[in-house]
XYZ file of C-alpha atoms in Angstrom:
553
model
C 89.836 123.905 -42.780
C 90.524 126.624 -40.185
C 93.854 127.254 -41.020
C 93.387 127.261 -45.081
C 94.317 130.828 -45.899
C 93.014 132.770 -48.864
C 94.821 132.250 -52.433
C 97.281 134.847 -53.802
C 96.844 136.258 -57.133
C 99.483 134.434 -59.760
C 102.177 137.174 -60.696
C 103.341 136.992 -64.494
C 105.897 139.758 -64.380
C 107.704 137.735 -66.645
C 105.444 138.204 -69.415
C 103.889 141.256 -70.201
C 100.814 140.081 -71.938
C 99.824 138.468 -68.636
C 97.916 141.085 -66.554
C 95.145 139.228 -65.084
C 95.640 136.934 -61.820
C 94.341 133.262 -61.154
C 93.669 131.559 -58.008
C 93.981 127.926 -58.915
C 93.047 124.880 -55.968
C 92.835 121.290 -56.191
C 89.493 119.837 -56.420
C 88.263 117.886 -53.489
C 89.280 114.155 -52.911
C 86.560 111.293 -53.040
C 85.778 111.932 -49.336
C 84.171 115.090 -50.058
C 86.249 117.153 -47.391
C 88.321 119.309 -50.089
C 91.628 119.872 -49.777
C 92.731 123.639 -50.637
C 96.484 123.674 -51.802
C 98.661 126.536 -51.540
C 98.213 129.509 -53.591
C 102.089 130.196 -54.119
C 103.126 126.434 -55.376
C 100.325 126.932 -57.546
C 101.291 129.840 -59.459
C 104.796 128.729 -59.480
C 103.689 125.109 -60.920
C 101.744 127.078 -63.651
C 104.465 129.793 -64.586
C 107.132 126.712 -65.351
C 104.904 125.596 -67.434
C 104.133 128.496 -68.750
C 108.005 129.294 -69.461
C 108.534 125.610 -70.679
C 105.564 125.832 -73.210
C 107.175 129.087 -74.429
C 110.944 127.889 -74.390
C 110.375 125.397 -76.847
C 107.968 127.656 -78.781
C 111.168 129.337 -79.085
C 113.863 126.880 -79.889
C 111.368 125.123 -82.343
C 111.055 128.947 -84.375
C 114.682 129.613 -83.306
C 115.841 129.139 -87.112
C 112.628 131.437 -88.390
C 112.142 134.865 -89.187
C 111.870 137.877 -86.140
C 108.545 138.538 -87.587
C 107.311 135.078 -87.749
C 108.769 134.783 -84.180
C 107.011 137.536 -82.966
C 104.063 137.403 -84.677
C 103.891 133.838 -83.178
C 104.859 134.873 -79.887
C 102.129 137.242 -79.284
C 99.565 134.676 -80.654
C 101.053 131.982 -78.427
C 101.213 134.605 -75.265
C 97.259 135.322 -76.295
C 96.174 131.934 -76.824
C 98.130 131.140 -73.224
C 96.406 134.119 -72.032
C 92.890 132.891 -72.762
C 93.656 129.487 -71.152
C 94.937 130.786 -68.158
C 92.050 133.345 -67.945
C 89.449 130.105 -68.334
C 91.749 128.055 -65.701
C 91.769 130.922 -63.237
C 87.773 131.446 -63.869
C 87.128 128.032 -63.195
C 89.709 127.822 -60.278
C 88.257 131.317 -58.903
C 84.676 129.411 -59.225
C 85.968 126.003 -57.350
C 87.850 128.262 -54.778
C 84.407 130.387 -54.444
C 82.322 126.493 -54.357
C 85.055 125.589 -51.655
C 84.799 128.592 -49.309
C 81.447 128.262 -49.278
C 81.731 124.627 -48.399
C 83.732 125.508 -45.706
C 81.580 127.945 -44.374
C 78.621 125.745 -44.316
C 81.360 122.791 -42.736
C 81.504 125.325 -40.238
C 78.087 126.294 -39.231
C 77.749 123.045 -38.991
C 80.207 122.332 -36.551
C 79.188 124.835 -34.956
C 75.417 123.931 -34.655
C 76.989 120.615 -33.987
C 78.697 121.489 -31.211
C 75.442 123.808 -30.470
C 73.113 120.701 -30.483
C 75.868 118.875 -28.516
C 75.669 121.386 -25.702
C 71.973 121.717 -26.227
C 71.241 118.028 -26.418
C 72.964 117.900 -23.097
C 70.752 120.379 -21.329
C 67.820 119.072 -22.651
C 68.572 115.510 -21.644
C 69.599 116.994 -17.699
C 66.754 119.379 -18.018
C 64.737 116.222 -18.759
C 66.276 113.878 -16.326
C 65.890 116.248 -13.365
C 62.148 116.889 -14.443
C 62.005 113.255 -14.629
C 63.297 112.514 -11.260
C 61.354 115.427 -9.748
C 58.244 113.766 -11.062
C 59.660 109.612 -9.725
C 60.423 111.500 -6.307
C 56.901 113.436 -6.362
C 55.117 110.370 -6.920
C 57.420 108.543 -4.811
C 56.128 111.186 -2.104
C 52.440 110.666 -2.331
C 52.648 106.707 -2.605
C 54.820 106.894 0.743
C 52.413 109.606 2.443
C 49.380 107.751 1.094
C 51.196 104.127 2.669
C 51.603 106.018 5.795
C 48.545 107.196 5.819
C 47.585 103.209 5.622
C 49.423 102.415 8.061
C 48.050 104.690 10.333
C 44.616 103.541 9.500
C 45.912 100.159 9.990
C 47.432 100.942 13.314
C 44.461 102.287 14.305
C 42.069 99.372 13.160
C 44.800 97.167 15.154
C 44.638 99.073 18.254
C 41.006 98.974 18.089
C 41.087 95.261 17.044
C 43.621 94.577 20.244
C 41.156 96.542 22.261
C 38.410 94.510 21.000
C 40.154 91.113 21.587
C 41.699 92.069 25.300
C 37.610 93.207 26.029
C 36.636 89.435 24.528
C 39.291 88.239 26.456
C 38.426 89.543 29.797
C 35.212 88.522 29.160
C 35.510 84.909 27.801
C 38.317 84.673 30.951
C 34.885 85.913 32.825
C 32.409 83.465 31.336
C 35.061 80.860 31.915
C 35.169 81.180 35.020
C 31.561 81.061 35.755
C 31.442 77.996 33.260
C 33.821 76.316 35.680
C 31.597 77.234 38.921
C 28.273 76.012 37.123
C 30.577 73.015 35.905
C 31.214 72.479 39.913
C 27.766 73.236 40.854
C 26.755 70.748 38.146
C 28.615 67.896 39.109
C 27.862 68.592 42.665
C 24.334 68.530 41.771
C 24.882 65.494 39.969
C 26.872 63.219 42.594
C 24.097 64.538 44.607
C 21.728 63.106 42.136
C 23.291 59.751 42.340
C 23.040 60.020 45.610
C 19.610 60.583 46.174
C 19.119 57.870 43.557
C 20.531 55.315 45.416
C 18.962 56.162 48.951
C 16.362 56.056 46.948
C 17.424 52.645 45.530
C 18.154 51.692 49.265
C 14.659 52.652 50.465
C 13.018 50.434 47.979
C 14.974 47.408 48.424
C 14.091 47.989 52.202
C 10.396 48.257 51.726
C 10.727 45.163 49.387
C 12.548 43.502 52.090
C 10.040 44.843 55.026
C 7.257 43.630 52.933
C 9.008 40.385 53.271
C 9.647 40.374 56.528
C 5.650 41.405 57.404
C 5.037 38.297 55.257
C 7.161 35.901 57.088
C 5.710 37.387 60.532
C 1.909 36.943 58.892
C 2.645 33.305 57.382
C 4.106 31.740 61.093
C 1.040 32.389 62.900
C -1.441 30.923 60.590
C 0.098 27.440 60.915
C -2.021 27.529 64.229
C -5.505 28.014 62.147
C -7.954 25.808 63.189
C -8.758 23.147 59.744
C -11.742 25.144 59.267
C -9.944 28.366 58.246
C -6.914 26.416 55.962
C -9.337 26.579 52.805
C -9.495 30.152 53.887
C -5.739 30.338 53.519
C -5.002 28.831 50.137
C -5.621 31.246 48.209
C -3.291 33.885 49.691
C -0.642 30.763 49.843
C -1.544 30.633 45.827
C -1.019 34.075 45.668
C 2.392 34.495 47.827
C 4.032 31.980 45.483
C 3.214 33.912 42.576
C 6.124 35.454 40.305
C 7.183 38.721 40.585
C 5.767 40.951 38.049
C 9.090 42.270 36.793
C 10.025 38.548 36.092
C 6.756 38.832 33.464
C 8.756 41.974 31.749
C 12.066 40.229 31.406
C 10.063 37.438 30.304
C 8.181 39.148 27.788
C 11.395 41.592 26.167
C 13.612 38.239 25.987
C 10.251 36.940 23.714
C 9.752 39.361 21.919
C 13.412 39.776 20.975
C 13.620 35.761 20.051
C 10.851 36.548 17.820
C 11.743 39.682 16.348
C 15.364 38.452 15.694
C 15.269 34.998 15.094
C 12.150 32.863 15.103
C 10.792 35.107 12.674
C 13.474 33.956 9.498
C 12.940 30.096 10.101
C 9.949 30.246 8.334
C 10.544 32.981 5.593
C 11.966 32.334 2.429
C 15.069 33.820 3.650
C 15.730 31.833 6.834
C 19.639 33.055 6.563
C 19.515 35.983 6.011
C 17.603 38.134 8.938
C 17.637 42.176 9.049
C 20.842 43.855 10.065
C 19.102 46.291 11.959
C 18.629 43.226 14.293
C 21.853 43.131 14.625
C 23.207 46.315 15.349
C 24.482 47.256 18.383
C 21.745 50.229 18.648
C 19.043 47.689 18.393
C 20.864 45.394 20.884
C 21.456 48.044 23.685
C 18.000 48.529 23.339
C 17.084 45.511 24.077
C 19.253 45.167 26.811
C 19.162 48.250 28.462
C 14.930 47.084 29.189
C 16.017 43.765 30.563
C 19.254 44.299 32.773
C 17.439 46.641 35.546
C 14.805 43.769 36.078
C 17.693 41.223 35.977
C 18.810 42.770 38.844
C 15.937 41.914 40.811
C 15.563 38.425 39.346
C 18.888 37.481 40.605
C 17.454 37.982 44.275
C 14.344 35.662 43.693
C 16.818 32.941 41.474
C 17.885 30.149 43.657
C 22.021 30.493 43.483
C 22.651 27.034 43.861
C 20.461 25.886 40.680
C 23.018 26.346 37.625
C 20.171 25.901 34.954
C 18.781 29.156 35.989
C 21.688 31.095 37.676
C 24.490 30.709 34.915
C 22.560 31.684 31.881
C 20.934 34.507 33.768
C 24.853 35.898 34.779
C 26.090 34.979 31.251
C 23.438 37.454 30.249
C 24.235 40.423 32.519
C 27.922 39.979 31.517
C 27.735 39.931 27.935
C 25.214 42.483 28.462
C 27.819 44.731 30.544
C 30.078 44.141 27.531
C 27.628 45.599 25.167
C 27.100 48.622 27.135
C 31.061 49.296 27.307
C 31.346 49.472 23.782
C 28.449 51.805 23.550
C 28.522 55.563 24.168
C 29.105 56.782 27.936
C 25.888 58.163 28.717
C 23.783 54.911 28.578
C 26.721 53.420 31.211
C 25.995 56.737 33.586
C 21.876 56.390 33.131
C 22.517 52.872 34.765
C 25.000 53.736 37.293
C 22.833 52.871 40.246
C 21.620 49.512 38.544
C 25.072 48.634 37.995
C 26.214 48.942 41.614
C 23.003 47.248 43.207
C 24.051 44.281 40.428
C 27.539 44.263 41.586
C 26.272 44.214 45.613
C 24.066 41.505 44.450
C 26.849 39.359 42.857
C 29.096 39.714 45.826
C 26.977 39.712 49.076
C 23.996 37.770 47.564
C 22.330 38.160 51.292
C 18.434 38.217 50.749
C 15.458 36.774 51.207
C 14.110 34.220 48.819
C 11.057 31.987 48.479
C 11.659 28.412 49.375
C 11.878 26.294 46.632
C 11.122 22.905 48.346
C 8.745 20.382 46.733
C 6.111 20.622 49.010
C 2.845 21.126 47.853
C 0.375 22.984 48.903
C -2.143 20.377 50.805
C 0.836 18.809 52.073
C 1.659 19.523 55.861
C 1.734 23.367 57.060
C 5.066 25.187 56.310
C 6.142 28.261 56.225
C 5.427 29.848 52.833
C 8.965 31.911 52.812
C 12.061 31.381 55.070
C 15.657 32.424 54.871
C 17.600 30.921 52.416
C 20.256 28.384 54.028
C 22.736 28.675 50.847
C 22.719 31.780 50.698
C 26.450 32.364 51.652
C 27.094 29.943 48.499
C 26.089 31.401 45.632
C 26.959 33.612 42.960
C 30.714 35.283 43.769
C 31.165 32.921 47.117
C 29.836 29.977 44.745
C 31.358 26.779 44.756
C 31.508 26.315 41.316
C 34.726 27.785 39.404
C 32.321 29.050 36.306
C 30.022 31.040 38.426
C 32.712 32.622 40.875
C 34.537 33.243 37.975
C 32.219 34.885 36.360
C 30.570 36.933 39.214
C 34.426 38.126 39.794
C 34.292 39.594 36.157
C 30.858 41.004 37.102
C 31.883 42.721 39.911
C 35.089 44.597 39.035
C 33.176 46.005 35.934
C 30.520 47.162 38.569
C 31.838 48.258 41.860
C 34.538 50.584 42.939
C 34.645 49.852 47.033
C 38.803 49.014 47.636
C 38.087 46.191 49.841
C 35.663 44.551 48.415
C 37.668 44.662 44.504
C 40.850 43.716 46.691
C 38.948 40.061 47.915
C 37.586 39.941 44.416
C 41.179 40.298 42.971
C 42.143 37.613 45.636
C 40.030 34.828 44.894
C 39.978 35.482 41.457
C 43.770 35.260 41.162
C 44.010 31.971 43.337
C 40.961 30.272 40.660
C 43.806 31.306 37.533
C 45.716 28.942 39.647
C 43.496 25.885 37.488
C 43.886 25.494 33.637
C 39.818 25.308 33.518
C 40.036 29.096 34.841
C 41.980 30.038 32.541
C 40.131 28.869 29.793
C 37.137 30.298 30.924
C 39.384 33.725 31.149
C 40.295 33.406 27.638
C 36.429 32.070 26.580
C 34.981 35.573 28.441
C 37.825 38.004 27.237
C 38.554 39.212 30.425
C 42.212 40.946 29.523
C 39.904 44.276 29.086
C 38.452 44.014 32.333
C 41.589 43.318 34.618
C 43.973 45.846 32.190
C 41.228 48.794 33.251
C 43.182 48.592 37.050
C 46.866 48.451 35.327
C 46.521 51.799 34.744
C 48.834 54.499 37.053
C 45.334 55.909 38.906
C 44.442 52.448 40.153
C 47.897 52.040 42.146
C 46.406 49.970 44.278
C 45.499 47.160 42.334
C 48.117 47.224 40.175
C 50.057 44.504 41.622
C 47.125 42.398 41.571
C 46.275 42.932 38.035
C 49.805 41.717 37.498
C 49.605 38.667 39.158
C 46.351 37.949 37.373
C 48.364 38.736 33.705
C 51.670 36.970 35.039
C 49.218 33.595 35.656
C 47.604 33.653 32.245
C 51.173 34.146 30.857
C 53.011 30.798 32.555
C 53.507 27.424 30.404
C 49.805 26.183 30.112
C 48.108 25.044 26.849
C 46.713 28.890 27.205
C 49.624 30.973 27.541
C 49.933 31.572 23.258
C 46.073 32.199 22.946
C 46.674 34.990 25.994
C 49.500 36.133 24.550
C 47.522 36.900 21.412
C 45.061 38.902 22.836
C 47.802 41.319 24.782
C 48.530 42.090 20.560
C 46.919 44.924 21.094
C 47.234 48.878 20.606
C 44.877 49.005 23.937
C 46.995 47.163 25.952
C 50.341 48.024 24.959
C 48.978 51.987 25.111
C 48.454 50.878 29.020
C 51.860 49.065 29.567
C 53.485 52.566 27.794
C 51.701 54.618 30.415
C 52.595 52.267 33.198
C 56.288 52.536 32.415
C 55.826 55.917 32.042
C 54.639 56.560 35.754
C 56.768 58.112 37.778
C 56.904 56.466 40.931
C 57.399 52.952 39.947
C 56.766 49.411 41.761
C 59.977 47.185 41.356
C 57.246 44.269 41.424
C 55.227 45.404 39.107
C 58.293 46.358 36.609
C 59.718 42.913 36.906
C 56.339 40.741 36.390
C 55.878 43.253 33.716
C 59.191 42.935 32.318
C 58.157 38.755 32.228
C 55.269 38.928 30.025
C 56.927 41.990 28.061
C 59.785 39.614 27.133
C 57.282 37.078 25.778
C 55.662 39.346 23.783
C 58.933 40.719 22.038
C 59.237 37.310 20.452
C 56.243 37.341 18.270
C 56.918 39.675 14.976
C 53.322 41.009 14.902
C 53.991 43.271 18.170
C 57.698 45.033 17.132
C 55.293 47.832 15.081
C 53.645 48.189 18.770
C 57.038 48.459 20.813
C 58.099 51.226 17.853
C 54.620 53.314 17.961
C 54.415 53.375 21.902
C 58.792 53.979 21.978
C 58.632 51.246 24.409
C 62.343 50.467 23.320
C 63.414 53.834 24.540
C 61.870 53.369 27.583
C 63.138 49.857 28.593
C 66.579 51.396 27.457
C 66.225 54.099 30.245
C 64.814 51.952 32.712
C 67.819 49.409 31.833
C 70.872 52.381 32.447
C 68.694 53.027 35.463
C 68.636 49.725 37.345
C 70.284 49.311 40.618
C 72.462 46.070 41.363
C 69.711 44.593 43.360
C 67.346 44.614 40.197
C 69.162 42.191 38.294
C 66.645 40.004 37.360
C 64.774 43.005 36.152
C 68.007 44.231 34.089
C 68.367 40.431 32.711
C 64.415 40.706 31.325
C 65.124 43.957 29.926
C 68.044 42.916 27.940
C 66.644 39.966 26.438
C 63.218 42.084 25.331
C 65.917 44.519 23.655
C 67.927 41.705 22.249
C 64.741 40.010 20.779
C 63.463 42.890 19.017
C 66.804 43.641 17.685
C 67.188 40.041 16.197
C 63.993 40.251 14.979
C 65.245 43.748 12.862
C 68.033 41.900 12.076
C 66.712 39.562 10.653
C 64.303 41.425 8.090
C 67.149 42.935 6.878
């Protein structure tokens, strides 16, 4: 369109008639765009034609008259005239619709490339204002976080300040805890103390009163007959019962009655309150009658079983009880416990004479010294009561020697099968496995003796072995292999009953949970070439438990 030029004006020199000039263009094509042709090929197209039409006008009139050719000439060149004049008016009016056309093709390329440029701006223009506005507000949301933060630090700072003040002063308070804690358990040993000088002090009056009794009852076998009617009455009266053997009587009744005699004559003899039952109600019970036990087993005669093995039967089921309740009732009868366990191993009082004399029979002495006195209870000569008095006094007493002769003569009675039995019948693993434990080094060896009997060949040994299936006592074996200074004895007795135990399927969950494997795999790449009847044990417990995996695959 820009380099279209503006049509010439057709020249018809050749014709005189012709004075006017046309511009005629093509239209425009489908597209709209119009396509201008040029001026000059234009004219000439029309002037051939022109000089055709009027060539054959000619040839055609060629024979006719020169009037009749002229006078049809002129009309011809006046008719052509009038055509061309309508052909250049409508090409002058095209040409005219054209350049207008281009002009407005124009503008609008130009506003085009006006908007272009414009559209470009705008969109920066808006951009930047855009980003000025993201980096504004990115501004006050990152002076407004610091400002946070700062807050924050400062709330932490105080916070720290806070919690190193509470610090100091909980380090401060602990500390003073831990003194009062010393102070308290000072005070408390001091406590037990006092409470068993004053334990001491009464057994000595009790004894002194004795004693003034025995010094009073000598002399008045002199009395003259006259004054022996005099006398009966206080003999009556020295032969009475102790009054705490009244209370042990009348709990023990009362208990009977509440528990049992009560439901055989209900309509629900088999079925008697639980509450009877529980172990609260037991302790209850039992905690009023061992104290006064105590005493009873000093007026008992030792060497009559009908009253001295039901009344120790009692005290060590009772013991048993106690165990399985909370601590504190075993620390409220601390001092009872260790006058019962003096009792059952010295057994060296004073008791009345229980002779069949009667009392108009010839004068005696109303009390004397007990000749069997050396023979009862823990030095009895019956297995059952020495047995049981052993049990007695390791649950009671903590004196070294004294548990070391226990743990003597108590190992030498496992010696029988009946001892055994009874070990098994009183459940007496418990007992011996609380001095396996690394703090009681020095009856450790003992205890394993004691465990290494009850494991041999005897009709007893599976029934032992059964109650070892324990988490309790493996949990003790785990700490004793554990320890760091070790016993070669110990290991190897241990390593017998261990090996014995890794037969029966039940206990492989107990080797995994306590890693008792890993162990006896340590202690095996540890053993010296004098140990090899300890590395022989070890290998077979390892090769039983793996068979036994083996085989559950």
């Amino acid at each position: 369109m820009s380099n279209s030029r503006r049509p010439k004006p057709l020249d018809f020199s050749g014709d005189s008639d012709i004075d006017s000039t046309v511009t005629p263009i093509n239209p425009p094509d489908d597209g709209g765009h119009g396509q201008i042709i040029e001026s000059d090929s234009l004219s000439d197209f029309y002037l051939h034609e022109v000089k055709h039409k009027k060539h054959r006008k000619k040839s055609q009139n060629y024979d006719a008259d020169l009037s009749d050719e002229e006078h049809h000439s002129k009309s011809n060149m006046k008719e052509i005239y009038r055509e061309l004049q309508t052909i250049s008016k409508k090409l002058k009016d095209e040409n005219k619709i054209l350049y207008e056309r281009e002009q407005k093709v124009k503008e609008r390329e130009r506003m085009v490339s006006i908007s272009s440029a414009s559209v470009q701006t705008i969109t920066n223009h808006a951009v930047r204002q855009r980003i000025q506005a993201i980096e504004e507000k990115h501004r006050a949301e990152v002076d407004t976080l610091q400002q946070a933060l700062r807050e924050k630090g400062k709330e932490n700072k105080r916070l720290k300040d806070n919690f190193e003040t509470l610090k100091q002063a909980n380090d401060a308070l602990k500390q003073e805890l831990e003194t009062l804690q010393a102070e308290h358990d000072k005070l408390e040993k001091q406590s037990v103390s006092v409470q068993s000088r004053l334990t001491n002090l009464q057994r000595k009056q009790e004894f002194a009163e004795r004693q003034k009794d025995l010094a009073l009852a000598v002399p008045k076998q002199k009395l003259p007959k006259d004054a022996e009617e005099k006398s009966k009455p206080a003999k009556q009266s020295k032969l009475a019962l102790p009054v705490y053997t009244f209370d042990v009587m009348g709990v023990l009744l009362d208990w009977i009655s509440d528990a049992h005699l009560r439901y055989t004559v209900t309509d629900q003899p088999s079925r008697p309150a639980e509450r009877y039952f529980s172990p609260e109600y037991v302790q209850e019970k039992v905690l009023k009658i061992l104290p006064s036990s105590v005493d009873l087993l000093r007026e008992f005669p030792g060497h009559n079983l009908r009253i001295s093995l039901p009344c120790i039967q009692f005290i060590y089921w009772s013991l048993v009880h106690i165990e399985q309740g909370s601590g504190s009732q075993k620390s409220s009868l601390s001092s009872t416990l260790r006058r019962l366990g003096e009792e059952m191993y010295r057994a060296k009082t004073v008791r009345f004479s229980d002779t069949d004399k009667t009392l108009d029979s010839t004068p005696l002495p109303l009390v004397k010294l007990d000749k069997n006195k050396d023979t009862v209870y823990f030095r009895s000569t019956n297995l059952h009561v020495r047995l049981l008095s052993s049990l007695i006094i390791l649950k009671t007493l903590s004196q070294v020697d004294l548990l070391a002769h226990v743990f003597d003569v108590l190992r030498n009675d496992l010696k029988s099968d009946i001892a055994k039995e009874l070990y098994l019948y009183y459940h007496a693993t418990p007992v011996i496995l609380m001095y396996l434990k690394p703090v009681n080094k020095a009856f450790m060896g003992a205890a394993m003796d004691i465990f290494l009997h009850m494991s041999s060949d005897s009709p007893f040994q599976q029934s032992f072995l059964e109650g070892c299936s324990n988490e309790t006592w493996f949990r003790t074996i785990a700490m004793v292999l554990r320890a760091p200074s070790q016993d070669y004895k110990v290991l190897e007795k241990l390593s017998i009953i261990l090996q014995k135990l890794s037969k029966m399927k039940s206990n492989r969950k107990y080797f995994e949970v306590y890693t008792i494997v890993a162990i006896i795999q340590e202690l095996l790449r540890g053993c010296a070439t004098d140990q090899a009847f300890l590395a022989l044990n070890l290998k077979s417990i390892l090769f039983n438990l793996t068979a036994e995996c083996s085989n559950q695959i």
